[in-house]
CSV table of C-alpha atoms in Angstrom, one decimal:
chain,number,residue,atom,x,y,z
A,411,MET,CA,12.9,9.4,6.0
A,412,VAL,CA,15.0,8.8,9.1
A,413,LEU,CA,18.8,9.3,9.5
A,414,SER,CA,18.8,9.3,13.3
A,415,GLU,CA,16.4,9.3,16.3
A,416,SER,CA,17.1,13.0,16.9
A,417,LEU,CA,16.3,13.9,13.4
A,418,GLN,CA,13.1,11.9,13.5
A,419,LYS,CA,12.0,13.8,16.6
A,420,GLU,CA,12.7,17.2,15.0
A,421,GLN,CA,10.4,16.3,12.1
A,422,HIS,CA,7.5,15.3,14.3
A,423,THR,CA,4.6,17.8,14.9
A,424,GLN,CA,1.9,17.9,17.5
A,425,ASN,CA,-0.5,16.3,14.9
A,426,THR,CA,1.7,13.4,14.1
A,427,ILE,CA,0.4,9.9,15.0
A,428,LEU,CA,3.4,8.0,16.2
A,429,ILE,CA,3.9,4.4,15.1
A,430,PRO,CA,6.1,2.4,17.5
A,431,LYS,CA,9.1,1.3,15.4
A,432,LYS,CA,9.6,-1.9,17.4
A,433,ASN,CA,6.3,-3.2,16.1
A,434,MET,CA,7.1,-2.5,12.4
A,435,GLU,CA,8.2,-4.8,9.7
A,436,HIS,CA,11.0,-3.9,7.3
A,437,ILE,CA,11.3,-3.7,3.5
A,438,LEU,CA,14.9,-4.4,2.4
A,439,VAL,CA,16.2,-2.6,-0.8
A,440,PRO,CA,19.7,-3.3,-1.9
A,441,ILE,CA,21.0,-0.3,-3.9
A,442,ASN,CA,24.1,0.5,-6.0
A,443,PHE,CA,23.2,4.1,-7.0
A,444,THR,CA,22.0,3.3,-10.5
A,445,PRO,CA,18.7,4.4,-12.0
A,446,ALA,CA,17.4,0.9,-11.7
A,447,THR,CA,17.9,0.7,-7.9
A,448,ASP,CA,16.5,4.3,-7.6
A,449,ILE,CA,13.3,2.8,-9.1
A,450,SER,CA,13.3,-0.1,-6.6
A,451,LEU,CA,13.7,2.4,-3.7
A,452,ALA,CA,10.7,4.4,-5.0
A,453,HIS,CA,8.5,1.3,-5.1
A,454,ALA,CA,9.7,0.2,-1.6
A,455,VAL,CA,8.9,3.7,-0.2
A,456,GLY,CA,5.5,3.7,-1.8
A,457,ILE,CA,4.6,0.3,-0.4
A,458,ALA,CA,6.0,1.3,3.0
A,459,GLN,CA,3.8,4.5,3.0
A,460,ALA,CA,0.7,2.4,2.6
A,461,SER,CA,1.6,-0.5,4.8
A,462,HIS,CA,3.5,1.4,7.5
A,463,LYS,CA,6.8,-0.4,7.2
A,464,VAL,CA,10.4,0.6,7.7
A,465,VAL,CA,12.6,0.7,4.6
A,466,ILE,CA,16.2,-0.5,4.9
A,467,MET,CA,18.2,1.0,2.1
A,468,CYS,CA,21.5,-1.0,2.0
A,469,HIS,CA,24.6,-0.8,0.0
A,470,PHE,CA,27.4,-3.4,0.0
A,471,VAL,CA,31.1,-2.6,-0.3
A,472,THR,CA,34.1,-4.8,-1.0
A,473,SER,CA,37.8,-4.2,-1.5
A,474,THR,CA,39.9,-5.0,-4.5
A,475,VAL,CA,42.8,-5.5,-2.1
A,476,PRO,CA,42.6,-8.9,-0.2
A,477,ALA,CA,42.9,-8.3,3.5
A,478,GLY,CA,45.7,-10.9,3.7
A,479,ALA,CA,47.8,-9.0,1.1
A,480,ASN,CA,47.7,-5.5,2.6
A,481,MET,CA,45.4,-4.9,5.5
A,482,THR,CA,46.1,-1.1,5.6
A,483,LEU,CA,45.2,-0.6,2.0
A,484,HIS,CA,42.2,-3.0,2.4
A,485,LYS,CA,40.8,-0.9,5.3
A,486,ARG,CA,41.5,2.4,3.5
A,487,GLU,CA,39.6,1.3,0.4
A,488,ILE,CA,36.6,0.0,2.5
A,489,LYS,CA,36.4,3.3,4.4
A,490,GLU,CA,36.6,5.4,1.3
A,491,LYS,CA,33.8,3.4,-0.3
A,492,HIS,CA,31.8,3.4,2.9
A,493,ASP,CA,32.0,7.2,3.2
A,494,LYS,CA,31.1,7.7,-0.4
A,495,ALA,CA,28.1,5.5,-0.1
A,496,HIS,CA,26.8,7.4,2.9
A,497,MET,CA,27.1,10.7,1.0
A,498,GLU,CA,25.1,9.3,-1.9
A,499,MET,CA,22.5,7.9,0.5
A,500,ARG,CA,22.0,11.3,2.0
A,501,VAL,CA,21.2,12.7,-1.5
A,502,LEU,CA,18.7,9.9,-2.1
A,503,LEU,CA,17.1,10.4,1.3
A,504,THR,CA,16.3,14.1,0.5
A,505,GLN,CA,14.0,12.9,-2.3
A,506,TYR,CA,11.7,11.4,0.4
A,507,ALA,CA,12.0,14.0,3.1
A,508,ASN,CA,8.3,15.0,2.8
A,509,ASP,CA,6.9,11.4,2.4
A,510,THR,CA,4.7,10.4,5.4
A,511,TYR,CA,2.8,7.2,6.3
A,512,ASN,CA,-0.8,7.1,5.1
A,513,GLY,CA,-3.1,8.4,7.8
A,514,THR,CA,-0.4,9.9,9.9
A,515,GLY,CA,2.0,12.8,9.9
A,516,GLN,CA,4.9,10.6,10.6
A,517,PRO,CA,7.8,10.6,8.1
A,518,VAL,CA,8.4,7.3,6.3
A,519,MET,CA,11.3,5.7,8.1
A,520,ILE,CA,14.2,4.9,5.8
A,521,GLU,CA,17.3,3.4,7.4
A,522,PRO,CA,20.6,3.8,5.4
A,523,LEU,CA,22.9,0.9,5.8
A,524,VAL,CA,26.4,0.3,4.4
A,525,MET,CA,27.9,-3.2,4.9
A,526,GLU,CA,31.1,-4.8,4.0
A,527,GLY,CA,30.9,-8.2,2.2
A,528,HIS,CA,29.4,-10.0,-0.6
A,529,PRO,CA,25.7,-9.0,-1.2
A,530,ASP,CA,24.4,-12.5,-0.7
A,531,ASP,CA,26.1,-13.0,2.6
A,532,ALA,CA,25.5,-9.5,3.9
A,533,THR,CA,21.8,-9.7,3.0
A,534,GLU,CA,21.5,-13.0,4.9
A,535,ARG,CA,22.9,-11.2,8.0
A,536,ILE,CA,20.4,-8.3,7.6
A,537,MET,CA,17.5,-10.8,7.4
A,538,GLN,CA,18.7,-12.5,10.6
A,539,ASP,CA,18.8,-9.3,12.5
A,540,ASN,CA,15.5,-7.7,11.3
A,541,ALA,CA,11.9,-8.6,10.6
A,542,ILE,CA,12.0,-8.5,6.8
A,543,ALA,CA,8.6,-8.6,5.2
A,544,MET,CA,9.8,-8.1,1.6
A,545,ILE,CA,12.9,-7.7,-0.5
A,546,VAL,CA,12.8,-5.3,-3.5
A,547,LEU,CA,15.2,-6.0,-6.3
A,548,SER,CA,15.6,-4.4,-9.7
A,549,HIS,CA,16.3,-6.1,-13.1
A,550,LYS,CA,17.2,-4.6,-16.5
A,551,ASP,CA,16.8,-7.3,-19.0
A,552,SER,CA,15.6,-10.9,-19.6
A,553,ASN,CA,18.9,-12.5,-18.7
A,554,GLU,CA,19.0,-10.7,-15.4
A,555,ILE,CA,15.4,-11.5,-14.5
A,556,LYS,CA,16.0,-15.2,-15.2
A,557,ASP,CA,19.2,-15.1,-13.2
A,558,LEU,CA,17.3,-13.6,-10.3
A,559,PHE,CA,14.7,-16.2,-10.3
A,560,LEU,CA,16.8,-19.2,-11.1
A,561,ASN,CA,20.3,-18.6,-9.5
A,562,ASN,CA,20.2,-15.8,-7.0
A,563,LYS,CA,21.0,-17.0,-3.5
A,564,VAL,CA,18.9,-14.3,-1.8
A,565,VAL,CA,15.8,-15.2,-3.9
A,566,ARG,CA,16.5,-18.9,-3.3
A,567,GLU,CA,16.9,-18.7,0.5
A,568,ALA,CA,14.7,-15.8,1.5
A,569,ASN,CA,11.8,-16.5,3.9
A,570,CYS,CA,9.9,-13.5,2.6
A,571,PRO,CA,8.5,-12.5,-0.8
A,572,ILE,CA,10.8,-11.0,-3.4
A,573,LEU,CA,9.4,-8.1,-5.4
A,574,THR,CA,11.3,-7.6,-8.7
A,575,ILE,CA,11.0,-4.3,-10.5
A,576,PRO,CA,11.9,-3.5,-14.1
A,577,GLU,CA,14.5,-0.7,-14.2
A,578,ASP,CA,12.2,1.7,-16.1
A,579,ALA,CA,9.0,1.0,-14.1
A,580,ILE,CA,7.5,4.2,-12.7
A,581,TYR,CA,5.9,3.7,-9.2
A,582,GLN,CA,2.2,3.8,-9.1
A,583,PRO,CA,0.0,2.8,-6.2
A,584,LEU,CA,-1.4,-0.7,-6.7
A,585,GLN,CA,-4.9,-1.1,-8.2
A,586,TYR,CA,-5.0,-4.6,-9.5
A,587,VAL,CA,-2.9,-7.7,-8.5
A,588,VAL,CA,-3.1,-11.3,-9.8
A,589,TYR,CA,-2.0,-14.2,-7.7
A,590,ALA,CA,-1.2,-17.5,-9.5
A,591,ALA,CA,-2.5,-20.2,-7.2
A,592,ASN,CA,-1.2,-23.8,-7.5
A,593,PHE,CA,-3.0,-25.6,-4.7
A,594,ASP,CA,0.1,-26.6,-2.8
A,595,GLY,CA,-1.5,-26.2,0.6
A,596,ASN,CA,-0.1,-22.7,1.3
A,597,ASP,CA,-2.2,-20.6,-1.0
A,598,ALA,CA,-4.5,-19.4,1.8
A,599,LYS,CA,-1.5,-18.0,3.8
A,600,ARG,CA,-0.2,-16.2,0.8
A,601,ILE,CA,-3.6,-14.8,0.0
A,602,ARG,CA,-4.0,-13.5,3.5
A,603,ASP,CA,-0.6,-11.7,3.1
A,604,LEU,CA,-1.8,-10.3,-0.2
A,605,ILE,CA,-5.1,-9.1,1.2
A,606,GLU,CA,-3.2,-7.2,3.8
A,607,LEU,CA,-1.0,-5.6,1.0
A,608,THR,CA,-3.8,-4.9,-1.4
A,609,SER,CA,-6.2,-3.6,1.2
A,610,ASN,CA,-3.7,-0.8,2.0
A,611,PHE,CA,-4.2,0.4,-1.5
A,612,ASP,CA,-7.9,-0.6,-1.9
A,613,ALA,CA,-6.7,-2.7,-4.8
A,614,LYS,CA,-8.4,-5.6,-6.6
A,615,LEU,CA,-6.9,-9.1,-6.0
A,616,ASP,CA,-7.6,-12.0,-8.4
A,617,CYS,CA,-6.6,-15.5,-7.3
A,618,LEU,CA,-6.1,-17.5,-10.5
A,619,HIS,CA,-5.4,-21.1,-11.4
A,620,VAL,CA,-4.7,-22.4,-14.9
A,621,CYS,CA,-6.0,-25.9,-15.6
A,622,THR,CA,-4.4,-27.7,-18.6
A,623,ASP,CA,-6.2,-31.0,-18.3
A,624,GLY,CA,-9.9,-30.9,-19.1
A,625,LYS,CA,-10.5,-34.1,-17.1
A,626,LYS,CA,-9.3,-32.3,-14.0
A,627,LEU,CA,-11.3,-29.1,-14.5
A,628,ARG,CA,-14.1,-30.1,-12.2
A,629,GLU,CA,-11.7,-31.2,-9.5
A,630,GLU,CA,-9.6,-28.0,-9.7
A,631,ASN,CA,-12.8,-25.9,-9.6
A,632,GLU,CA,-13.7,-27.7,-6.4
A,633,LYS,CA,-10.3,-27.0,-5.0
A,634,MET,CA,-10.7,-23.3,-5.8
A,635,GLN,CA,-14.1,-23.3,-4.2
A,636,GLU,CA,-12.6,-24.8,-1.0
A,637,LEU,CA,-9.9,-22.1,-1.1
A,638,GLN,CA,-12.5,-19.4,-1.6
A,639,ALA,CA,-14.6,-20.7,1.4
A,640,GLU,CA,-11.7,-19.8,3.7
A,641,PHE,CA,-12.3,-16.1,3.0
A,642,ASP,CA,-15.3,-13.7,3.5
A,643,VAL,CA,-15.8,-12.4,0.0
A,644,VAL,CA,-18.4,-10.0,1.3
A,645,LEU,CA,-15.8,-8.5,3.7
A,646,PHE,CA,-13.2,-8.5,1.0
A,647,SER,CA,-15.3,-7.3,-1.9
A,648,LYS,CA,-12.3,-6.9,-4.2
A,649,LEU,CA,-11.2,-10.5,-3.8
A,650,SER,CA,-12.1,-13.0,-6.5
A,651,PHE,CA,-11.2,-16.7,-7.3
A,652,LYS,CA,-11.0,-18.1,-10.8
A,653,VAL,CA,-10.0,-21.2,-12.7
A,654,ILE,CA,-9.3,-20.8,-16.4
A,655,ARG,CA,-8.8,-23.6,-19.0
A,656,ASP,CA,-5.9,-23.7,-21.3
A,657,SER,CA,-5.1,-26.8,-23.3
A,658,LYS,CA,-1.5,-25.6,-24.2
A,659,SER,CA,0.2,-24.9,-21.0
A,660,VAL,CA,0.0,-23.0,-17.6
A,661,THR,CA,2.4,-20.5,-19.1
A,662,ASN,CA,0.2,-19.8,-22.1
A,663,GLY,CA,-2.9,-19.5,-20.0
A,664,LEU,CA,-1.2,-17.1,-17.6
A,665,GLU,CA,0.2,-15.0,-20.3
A,666,SER,CA,-3.2,-14.7,-22.0
A,667,TYR,CA,-4.9,-13.7,-18.8
A,668,LEU,CA,-2.3,-11.1,-18.0
A,669,TYR,CA,-2.4,-9.7,-21.5
A,670,ASN,CA,-6.2,-9.3,-21.4
A,671,HIS,CA,-6.4,-7.9,-17.9
A,672,GLN,CA,-3.2,-5.9,-17.5
A,673,PRO,CA,-2.6,-6.1,-13.8
A,674,ASP,CA,-0.2,-3.9,-11.9
A,675,MET,CA,1.6,-6.9,-10.3
A,676,LEU,CA,1.9,-10.7,-10.7
A,677,VAL,CA,2.4,-12.8,-7.7
A,678,MET,CA,3.5,-16.4,-7.9
A,679,LEU,CA,5.4,-19.3,-6.3
A,680,LYS,CA,9.0,-19.9,-7.2
A,681,ALA,CA,8.4,-23.3,-8.8
A,682,GLU,CA,10.7,-25.6,-10.7
A,683,LYS,CA,13.4,-24.2,-12.9
A,684,THR,CA,11.9,-25.6,-16.2
A,685,PHE,CA,8.7,-23.6,-15.6
A,686,PHE,CA,10.6,-20.4,-15.1
A,687,LYS,CA,12.7,-21.0,-18.2
A,688,LYS,CA,9.5,-21.3,-20.2
A,689,LEU,CA,7.9,-18.4,-18.5
A,690,PHE,CA,10.7,-16.0,-19.4
A,691,GLY,CA,12.1,-17.6,-22.5
A,692,SER,CA,9.8,-16.6,-25.4
A,693,LYS,CA,9.6,-13.2,-27.1
A,694,GLU,CA,5.8,-12.9,-26.4
A,695,SER,CA,5.9,-13.9,-22.8
A,696,ILE,CA,5.5,-12.7,-19.2
A,697,ARG,CA,9.1,-11.5,-19.5
A,698,LYS,CA,8.1,-9.2,-22.3
A,699,MET,CA,5.2,-7.8,-20.2
A,700,ALA,CA,7.5,-7.3,-17.2
A,701,LEU,CA,10.1,-5.5,-19.2
A,702,ASP,CA,7.9,-3.6,-21.8
A,703,ASN,CA,5.0,-2.8,-19.6
A,704,GLY,CA,7.0,-2.3,-16.3
A,705,MET,CA,5.0,-5.0,-14.5
A,706,PRO,CA,6.5,-5.9,-11.1
A,707,ILE,CA,6.6,-9.6,-10.2
A,708,MET,CA,6.5,-10.8,-6.6
A,709,ILE,CA,7.9,-14.3,-5.9
A,710,TYR,CA,7.2,-16.5,-2.9
A,711,ARG,CA,9.8,-19.2,-2.2
A,712,GLU,CA,8.5,-22.8,-1.8
A,713,PRO,CA,8.2,-23.6,1.9
A,714,LYS,CA,10.8,-26.0,3.2
């Protein structure tokens, strides 16, 4: 963890392999000091350890007193909330005092940040000022996960993947990830990003496409073969490409595959709203897997 440059230097030893901070990407974790966001922070730190990234742990404060009504009371309340948040952050940081980047003796860098303003607007400012590689958010129930994917401004506008974590999910290093390919022309870029992520854990990566039209099965198999040809499957021995057939729907095929294979994480594109409503609407669905089995879901936004 890192509270200051001086503290960081005190923690270094002669055997530490230093990683230049200016060359590192960031993982952004909004927190509100609930058990759910504690879980999100644990996942962010675990991923940062393996991928050598800086964690920004941010909390947002607002005042119940409008600035125009009474500026003195407004500022006082903001300062009290700001000071309280920093105290709670110090407590959280002690949990990761001994965590180091894989292959080095360098402590994982965790930057505590308290900002005034609405979370959506403040998050946008953070993303403008830092190289954010991922945002980690928590969710506690089906309504909240649907709201995240369908209505949340951060998810809608982010130019990086969003990793959503069920509130009771215990962090475990990745072993198996499934990516839902949709042949939109950007699959290869996302797969390269995921290879970088999964290789840090020596994890398996399945690139999967669900075909619902038997007449298009041959065509979509050819598309998958073209996608596979862009990668050296000998070099990336844990990378595989599959097209599966499901006459009912993409949702049904995806659910069946996930149920049978039990991956640690699902990665997919934030597609149209109707698809997500189906995806998280039924009782026996991906929503249930995410909540009951603690499966994180990573979402990529559609490119503009």
